[in-house]
mmCIF file of C-alpha atoms in Angstrom:
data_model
loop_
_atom_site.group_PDB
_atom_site.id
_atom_site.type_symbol
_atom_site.label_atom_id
_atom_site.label_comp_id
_atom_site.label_asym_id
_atom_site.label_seq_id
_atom_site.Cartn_x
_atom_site.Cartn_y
_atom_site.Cartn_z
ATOM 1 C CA UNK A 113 -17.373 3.340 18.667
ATOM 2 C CA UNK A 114 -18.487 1.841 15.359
ATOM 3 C CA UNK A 115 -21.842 1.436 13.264
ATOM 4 C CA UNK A 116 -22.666 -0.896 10.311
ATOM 5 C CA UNK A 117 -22.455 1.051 7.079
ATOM 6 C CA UNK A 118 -25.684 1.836 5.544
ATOM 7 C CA UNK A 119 -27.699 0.764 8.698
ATOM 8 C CA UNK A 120 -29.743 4.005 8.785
ATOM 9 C CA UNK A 121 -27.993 4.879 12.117
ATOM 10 C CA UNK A 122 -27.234 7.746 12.942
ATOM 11 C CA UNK A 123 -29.138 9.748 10.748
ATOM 12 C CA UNK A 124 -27.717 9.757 6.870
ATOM 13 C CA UNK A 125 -25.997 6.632 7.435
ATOM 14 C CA UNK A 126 -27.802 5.515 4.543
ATOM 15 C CA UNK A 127 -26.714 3.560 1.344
ATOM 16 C CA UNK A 128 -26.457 0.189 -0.075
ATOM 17 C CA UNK A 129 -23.082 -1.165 2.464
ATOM 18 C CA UNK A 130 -25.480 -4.013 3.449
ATOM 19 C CA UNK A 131 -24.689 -5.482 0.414
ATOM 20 C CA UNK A 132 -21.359 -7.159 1.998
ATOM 21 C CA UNK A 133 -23.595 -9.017 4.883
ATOM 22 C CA UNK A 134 -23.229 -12.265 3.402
ATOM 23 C CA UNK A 135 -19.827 -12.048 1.959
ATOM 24 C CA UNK A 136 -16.947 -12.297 2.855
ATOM 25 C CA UNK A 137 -14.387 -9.332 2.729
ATOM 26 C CA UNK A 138 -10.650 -9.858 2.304
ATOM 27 C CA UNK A 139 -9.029 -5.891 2.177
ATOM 28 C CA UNK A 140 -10.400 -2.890 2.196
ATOM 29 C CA UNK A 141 -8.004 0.527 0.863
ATOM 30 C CA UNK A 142 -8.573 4.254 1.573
ATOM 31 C CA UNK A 143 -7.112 6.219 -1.056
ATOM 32 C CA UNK A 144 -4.872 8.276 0.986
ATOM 33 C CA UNK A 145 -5.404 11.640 -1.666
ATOM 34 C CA UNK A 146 -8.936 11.569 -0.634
ATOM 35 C CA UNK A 147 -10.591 9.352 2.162
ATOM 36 C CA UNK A 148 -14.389 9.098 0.794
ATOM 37 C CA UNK A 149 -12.519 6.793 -1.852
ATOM 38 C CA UNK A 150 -12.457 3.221 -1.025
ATOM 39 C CA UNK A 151 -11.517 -0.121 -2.697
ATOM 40 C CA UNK A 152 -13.264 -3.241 -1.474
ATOM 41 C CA UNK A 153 -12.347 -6.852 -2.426
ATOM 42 C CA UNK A 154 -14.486 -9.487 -1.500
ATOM 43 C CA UNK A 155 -15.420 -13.302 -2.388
ATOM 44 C CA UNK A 156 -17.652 -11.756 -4.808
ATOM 45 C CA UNK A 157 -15.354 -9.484 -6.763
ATOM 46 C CA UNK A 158 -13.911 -5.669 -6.631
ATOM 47 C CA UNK A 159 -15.726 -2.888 -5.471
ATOM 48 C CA UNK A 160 -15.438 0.832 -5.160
ATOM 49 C CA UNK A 161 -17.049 4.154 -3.069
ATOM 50 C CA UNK A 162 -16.602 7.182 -3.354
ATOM 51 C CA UNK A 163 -18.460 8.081 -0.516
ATOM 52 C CA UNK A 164 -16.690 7.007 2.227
ATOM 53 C CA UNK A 165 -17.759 3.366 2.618
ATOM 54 C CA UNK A 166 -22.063 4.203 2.179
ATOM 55 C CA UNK A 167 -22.421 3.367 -1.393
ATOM 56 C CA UNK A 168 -20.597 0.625 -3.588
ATOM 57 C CA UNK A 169 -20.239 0.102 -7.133
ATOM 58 C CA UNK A 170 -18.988 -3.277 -8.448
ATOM 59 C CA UNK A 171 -16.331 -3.223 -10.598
ATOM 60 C CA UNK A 172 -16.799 -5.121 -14.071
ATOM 61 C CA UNK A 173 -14.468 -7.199 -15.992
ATOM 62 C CA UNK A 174 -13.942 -9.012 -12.457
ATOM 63 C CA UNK A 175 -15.585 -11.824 -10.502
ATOM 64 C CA UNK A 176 -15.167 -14.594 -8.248
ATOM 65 C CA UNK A 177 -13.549 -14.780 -4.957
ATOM 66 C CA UNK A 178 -11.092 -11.946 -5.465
ATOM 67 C CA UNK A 179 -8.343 -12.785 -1.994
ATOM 68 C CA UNK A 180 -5.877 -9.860 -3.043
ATOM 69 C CA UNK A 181 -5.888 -6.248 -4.029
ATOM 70 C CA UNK A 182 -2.903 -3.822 -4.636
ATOM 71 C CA UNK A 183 -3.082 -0.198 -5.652
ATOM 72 C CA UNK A 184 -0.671 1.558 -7.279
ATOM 73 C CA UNK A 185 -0.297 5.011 -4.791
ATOM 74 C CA UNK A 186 2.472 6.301 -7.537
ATOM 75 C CA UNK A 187 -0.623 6.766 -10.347
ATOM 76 C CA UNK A 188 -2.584 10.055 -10.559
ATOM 77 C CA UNK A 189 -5.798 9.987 -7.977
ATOM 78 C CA UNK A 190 -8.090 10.349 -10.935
ATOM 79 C CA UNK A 191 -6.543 7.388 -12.572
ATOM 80 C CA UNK A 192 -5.814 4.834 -10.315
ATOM 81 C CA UNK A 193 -3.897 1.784 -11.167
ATOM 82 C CA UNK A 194 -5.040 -1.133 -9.326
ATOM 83 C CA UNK A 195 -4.591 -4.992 -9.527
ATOM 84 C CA UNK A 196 -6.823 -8.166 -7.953
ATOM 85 C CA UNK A 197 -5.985 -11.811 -7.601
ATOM 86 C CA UNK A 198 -8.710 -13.738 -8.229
ATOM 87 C CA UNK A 199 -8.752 -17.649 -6.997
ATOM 88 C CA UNK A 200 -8.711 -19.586 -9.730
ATOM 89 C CA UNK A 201 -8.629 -17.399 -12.374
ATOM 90 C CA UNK A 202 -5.423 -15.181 -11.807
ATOM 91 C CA UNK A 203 -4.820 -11.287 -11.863
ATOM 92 C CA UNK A 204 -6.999 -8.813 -13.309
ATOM 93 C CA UNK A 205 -6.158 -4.532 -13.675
ATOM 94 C CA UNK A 206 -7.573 -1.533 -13.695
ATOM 95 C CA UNK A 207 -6.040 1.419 -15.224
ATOM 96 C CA UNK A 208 -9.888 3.708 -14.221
ATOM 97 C CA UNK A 209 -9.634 3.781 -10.518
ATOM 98 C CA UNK A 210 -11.214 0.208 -9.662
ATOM 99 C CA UNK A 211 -14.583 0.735 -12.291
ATOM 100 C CA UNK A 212 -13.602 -2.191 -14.859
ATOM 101 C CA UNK A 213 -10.699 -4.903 -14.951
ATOM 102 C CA UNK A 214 -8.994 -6.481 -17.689
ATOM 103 C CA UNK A 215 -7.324 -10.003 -17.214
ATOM 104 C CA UNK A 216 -3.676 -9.930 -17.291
ATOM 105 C CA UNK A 217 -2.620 -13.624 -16.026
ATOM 106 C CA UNK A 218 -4.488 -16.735 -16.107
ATOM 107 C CA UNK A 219 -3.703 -20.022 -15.943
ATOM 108 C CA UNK A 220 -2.960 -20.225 -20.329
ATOM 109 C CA UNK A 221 -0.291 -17.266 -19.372
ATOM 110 C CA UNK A 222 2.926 -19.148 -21.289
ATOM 111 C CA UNK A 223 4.971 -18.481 -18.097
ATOM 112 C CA UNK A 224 2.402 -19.952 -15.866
ATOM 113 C CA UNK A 225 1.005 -23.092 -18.034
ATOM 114 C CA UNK A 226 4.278 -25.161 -17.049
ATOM 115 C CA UNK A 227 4.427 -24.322 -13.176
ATOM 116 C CA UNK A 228 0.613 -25.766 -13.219
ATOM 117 C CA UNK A 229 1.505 -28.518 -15.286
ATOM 118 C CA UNK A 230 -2.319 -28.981 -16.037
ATOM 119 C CA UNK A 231 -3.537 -29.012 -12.516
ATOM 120 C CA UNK A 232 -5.995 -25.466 -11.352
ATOM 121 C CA UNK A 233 -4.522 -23.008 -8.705
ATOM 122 C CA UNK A 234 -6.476 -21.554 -5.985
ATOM 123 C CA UNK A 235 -5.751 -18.557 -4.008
ATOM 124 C CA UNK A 236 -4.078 -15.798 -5.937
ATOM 125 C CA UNK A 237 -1.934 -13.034 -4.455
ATOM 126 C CA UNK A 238 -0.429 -9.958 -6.099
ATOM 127 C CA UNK A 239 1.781 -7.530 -4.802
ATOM 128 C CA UNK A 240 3.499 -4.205 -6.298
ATOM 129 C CA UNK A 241 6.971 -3.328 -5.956
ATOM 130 C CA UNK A 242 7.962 0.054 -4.750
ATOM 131 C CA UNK A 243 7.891 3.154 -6.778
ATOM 132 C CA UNK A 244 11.341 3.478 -8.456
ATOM 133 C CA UNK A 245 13.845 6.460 -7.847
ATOM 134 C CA UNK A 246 12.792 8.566 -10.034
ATOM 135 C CA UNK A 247 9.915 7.277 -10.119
ATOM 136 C CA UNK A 248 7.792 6.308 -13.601
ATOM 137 C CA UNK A 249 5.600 8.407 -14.848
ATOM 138 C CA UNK A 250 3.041 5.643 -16.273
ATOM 139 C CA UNK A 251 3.161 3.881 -12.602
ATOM 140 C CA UNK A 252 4.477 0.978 -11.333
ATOM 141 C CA UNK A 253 5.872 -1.222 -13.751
ATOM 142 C CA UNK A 254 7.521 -3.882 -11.388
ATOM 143 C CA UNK A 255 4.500 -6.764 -10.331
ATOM 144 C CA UNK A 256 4.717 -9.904 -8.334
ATOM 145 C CA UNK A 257 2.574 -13.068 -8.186
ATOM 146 C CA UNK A 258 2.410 -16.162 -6.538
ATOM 147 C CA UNK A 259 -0.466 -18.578 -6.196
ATOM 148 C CA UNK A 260 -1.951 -21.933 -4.409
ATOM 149 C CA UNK A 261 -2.331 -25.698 -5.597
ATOM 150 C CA UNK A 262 -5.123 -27.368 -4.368
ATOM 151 C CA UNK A 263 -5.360 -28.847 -1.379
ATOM 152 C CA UNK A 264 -2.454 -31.306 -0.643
ATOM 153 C CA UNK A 265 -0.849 -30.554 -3.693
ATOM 154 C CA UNK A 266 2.900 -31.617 -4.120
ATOM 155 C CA UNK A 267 4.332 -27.977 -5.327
ATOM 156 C CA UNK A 268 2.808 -25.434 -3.372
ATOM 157 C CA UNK A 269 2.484 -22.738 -3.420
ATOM 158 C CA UNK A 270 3.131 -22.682 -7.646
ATOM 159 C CA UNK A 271 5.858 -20.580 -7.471
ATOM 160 C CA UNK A 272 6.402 -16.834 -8.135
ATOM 161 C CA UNK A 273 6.077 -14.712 -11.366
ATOM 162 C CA UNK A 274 7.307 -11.176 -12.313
ATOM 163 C CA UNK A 275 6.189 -8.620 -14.752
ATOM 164 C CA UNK A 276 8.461 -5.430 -15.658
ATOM 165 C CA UNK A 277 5.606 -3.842 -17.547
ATOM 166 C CA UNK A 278 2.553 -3.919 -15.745
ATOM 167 C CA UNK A 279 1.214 -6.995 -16.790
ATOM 168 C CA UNK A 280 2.050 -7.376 -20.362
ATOM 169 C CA UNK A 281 4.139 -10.138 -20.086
ATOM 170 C CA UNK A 282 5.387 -12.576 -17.172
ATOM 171 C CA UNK A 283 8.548 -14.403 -15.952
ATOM 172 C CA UNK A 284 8.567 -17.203 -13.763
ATOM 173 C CA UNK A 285 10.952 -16.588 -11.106
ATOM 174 C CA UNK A 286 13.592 -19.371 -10.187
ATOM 175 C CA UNK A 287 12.081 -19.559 -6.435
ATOM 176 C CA UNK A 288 14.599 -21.950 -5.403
ATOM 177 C CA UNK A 289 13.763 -23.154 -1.583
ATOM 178 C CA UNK A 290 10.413 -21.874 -1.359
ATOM 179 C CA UNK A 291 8.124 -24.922 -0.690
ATOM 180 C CA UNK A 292 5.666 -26.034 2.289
ATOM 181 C CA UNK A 293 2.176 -25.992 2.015
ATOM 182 C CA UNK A 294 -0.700 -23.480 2.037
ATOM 183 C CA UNK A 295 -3.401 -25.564 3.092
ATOM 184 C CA UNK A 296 -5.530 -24.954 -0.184
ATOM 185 C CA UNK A 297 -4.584 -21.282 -0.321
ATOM 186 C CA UNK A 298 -5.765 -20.715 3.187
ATOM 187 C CA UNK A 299 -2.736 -19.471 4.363
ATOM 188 C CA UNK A 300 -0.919 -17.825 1.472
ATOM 189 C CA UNK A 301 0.559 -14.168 1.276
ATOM 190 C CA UNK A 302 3.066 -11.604 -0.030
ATOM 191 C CA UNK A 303 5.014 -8.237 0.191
ATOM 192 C CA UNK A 304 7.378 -6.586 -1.279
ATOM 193 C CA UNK A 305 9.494 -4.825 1.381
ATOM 194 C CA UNK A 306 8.511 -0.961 0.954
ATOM 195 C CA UNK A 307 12.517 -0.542 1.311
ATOM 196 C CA UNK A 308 12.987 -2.241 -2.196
ATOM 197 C CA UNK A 309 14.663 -0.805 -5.072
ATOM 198 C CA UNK A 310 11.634 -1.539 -7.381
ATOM 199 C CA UNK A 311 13.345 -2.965 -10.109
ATOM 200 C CA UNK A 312 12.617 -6.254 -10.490
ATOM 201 C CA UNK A 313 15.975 -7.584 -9.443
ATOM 202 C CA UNK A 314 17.340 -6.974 -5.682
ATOM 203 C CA UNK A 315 13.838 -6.411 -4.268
ATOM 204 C CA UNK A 316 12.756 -8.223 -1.259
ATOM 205 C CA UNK A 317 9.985 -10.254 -1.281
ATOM 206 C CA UNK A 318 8.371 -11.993 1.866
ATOM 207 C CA UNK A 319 6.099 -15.249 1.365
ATOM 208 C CA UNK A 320 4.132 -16.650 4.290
ATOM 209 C CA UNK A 321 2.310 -20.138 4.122
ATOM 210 C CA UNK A 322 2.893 -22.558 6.635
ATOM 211 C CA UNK A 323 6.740 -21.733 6.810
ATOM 212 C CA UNK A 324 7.963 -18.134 5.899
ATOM 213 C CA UNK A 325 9.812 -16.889 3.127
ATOM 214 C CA UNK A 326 12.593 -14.350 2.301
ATOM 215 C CA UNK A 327 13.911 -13.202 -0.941
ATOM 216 C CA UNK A 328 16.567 -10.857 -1.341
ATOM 217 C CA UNK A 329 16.707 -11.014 -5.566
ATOM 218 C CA UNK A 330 13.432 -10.469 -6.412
ATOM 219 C CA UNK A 331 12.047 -13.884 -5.926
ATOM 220 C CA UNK A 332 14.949 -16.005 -7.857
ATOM 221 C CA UNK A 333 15.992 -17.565 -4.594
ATOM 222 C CA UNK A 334 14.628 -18.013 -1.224
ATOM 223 C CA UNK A 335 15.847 -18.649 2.662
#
């Protein structure tokens, strides 16, 4: 059985969850080190509770319709590393557990200004490669992106871009073969296989739009 958060049933199911009536959510994570910790990413931003879904914070240094939202499990619980992709605007991080986010790729990125070749990008997804072996100590440094022309656009989705440092600095990946259409960014996502090595070269990345997508090199080609 289910109730609606912060509905004042049953008794101290109180808080301010009824803030997400009239938006639209696209993920919600638990924090598997401790449950009452949520991440929320909705058409109005990033949000975070730390108990258990009644309350929400919004996250600053974010906003707009944020479609994507990856946390890195590898950081400490007290310092979580997470990442949104933000339509339009590109990929924003927190290194404080989801409070504030710092941009990290936008559409003046030097790897990213050429794919766009001065047309906007919609829908923006982000996804984390798999904790190394060992793994590093400062988190995952491995990051994938790929993104959505507008509607009917000729190239799209706009390719794929890699960062081996957490979002310092980009690559765009060869993506040879992947093409097709996302309908606007309506139907647009990614993974990185949890299998993967996590470094940025043999990891295997899966792309769905209207076709699907495999990558066996860490985006360079495509089948």
């Amino acid at each position: 059985s289910w109730v609606a958060m912060g509905s004042g049933y049953p008794a101290g199911n109180t808080g301010n969850a009824t803030l997400f009536t009239s938006q639209n959510i696209h993920i919600v994570i638990v924090d598997p080190a401790n449950s009452d910790v949520l991440y929320l990413a909705s058409d109005s931003g990033v949000f975070t509770s730390s108990n258990g879904g009644l309350d929400w914070t919004a996250a600053t240094g974010v906003n707009g319709d944020a479609w994507s939202l990856a946390l890195d499990l590898s950081t400490p619980a007290n310092a979580r590393i997470l990442y949104a992709g933000v339509t339009g605007s590109g990929v924003f991080k927190s290194t404080d557990g989801g409070q504030s986010f710092a941009q990290v790729l936008s559409a003046t990125t030097p790897a990213v200004v050429p794919a766009l070749a001065g047309k906007p990008f919609t829908r923006t997804v982000v996804a984390l490669a798999p904790p190394t072996s060992p793994p590093d100590v400062n988190g995952v440094q491995v990051i994938y992106v790929t993104m959505a022309g507008p509607y009917n656009a000729a190239v799209d989705p706009i390719g794929v871009f890699i960062s081996i440092d957490q979002g310092q600095t980009w690559t765009r990946q060869g993506a040879s073969s992947l093409a097709g259409t996302t309908y606007g960014g309506y139907a647009l996502d990614m993974v990185v296989d949890p299998a993967s090595p996590g470094d940025g070269i043999h990891d295997t990345l899966l792309v769905g739009c209207i076709q699907q997508f495999r990558s066996t090199d860490s985006g360079a080609t495509f089948t």
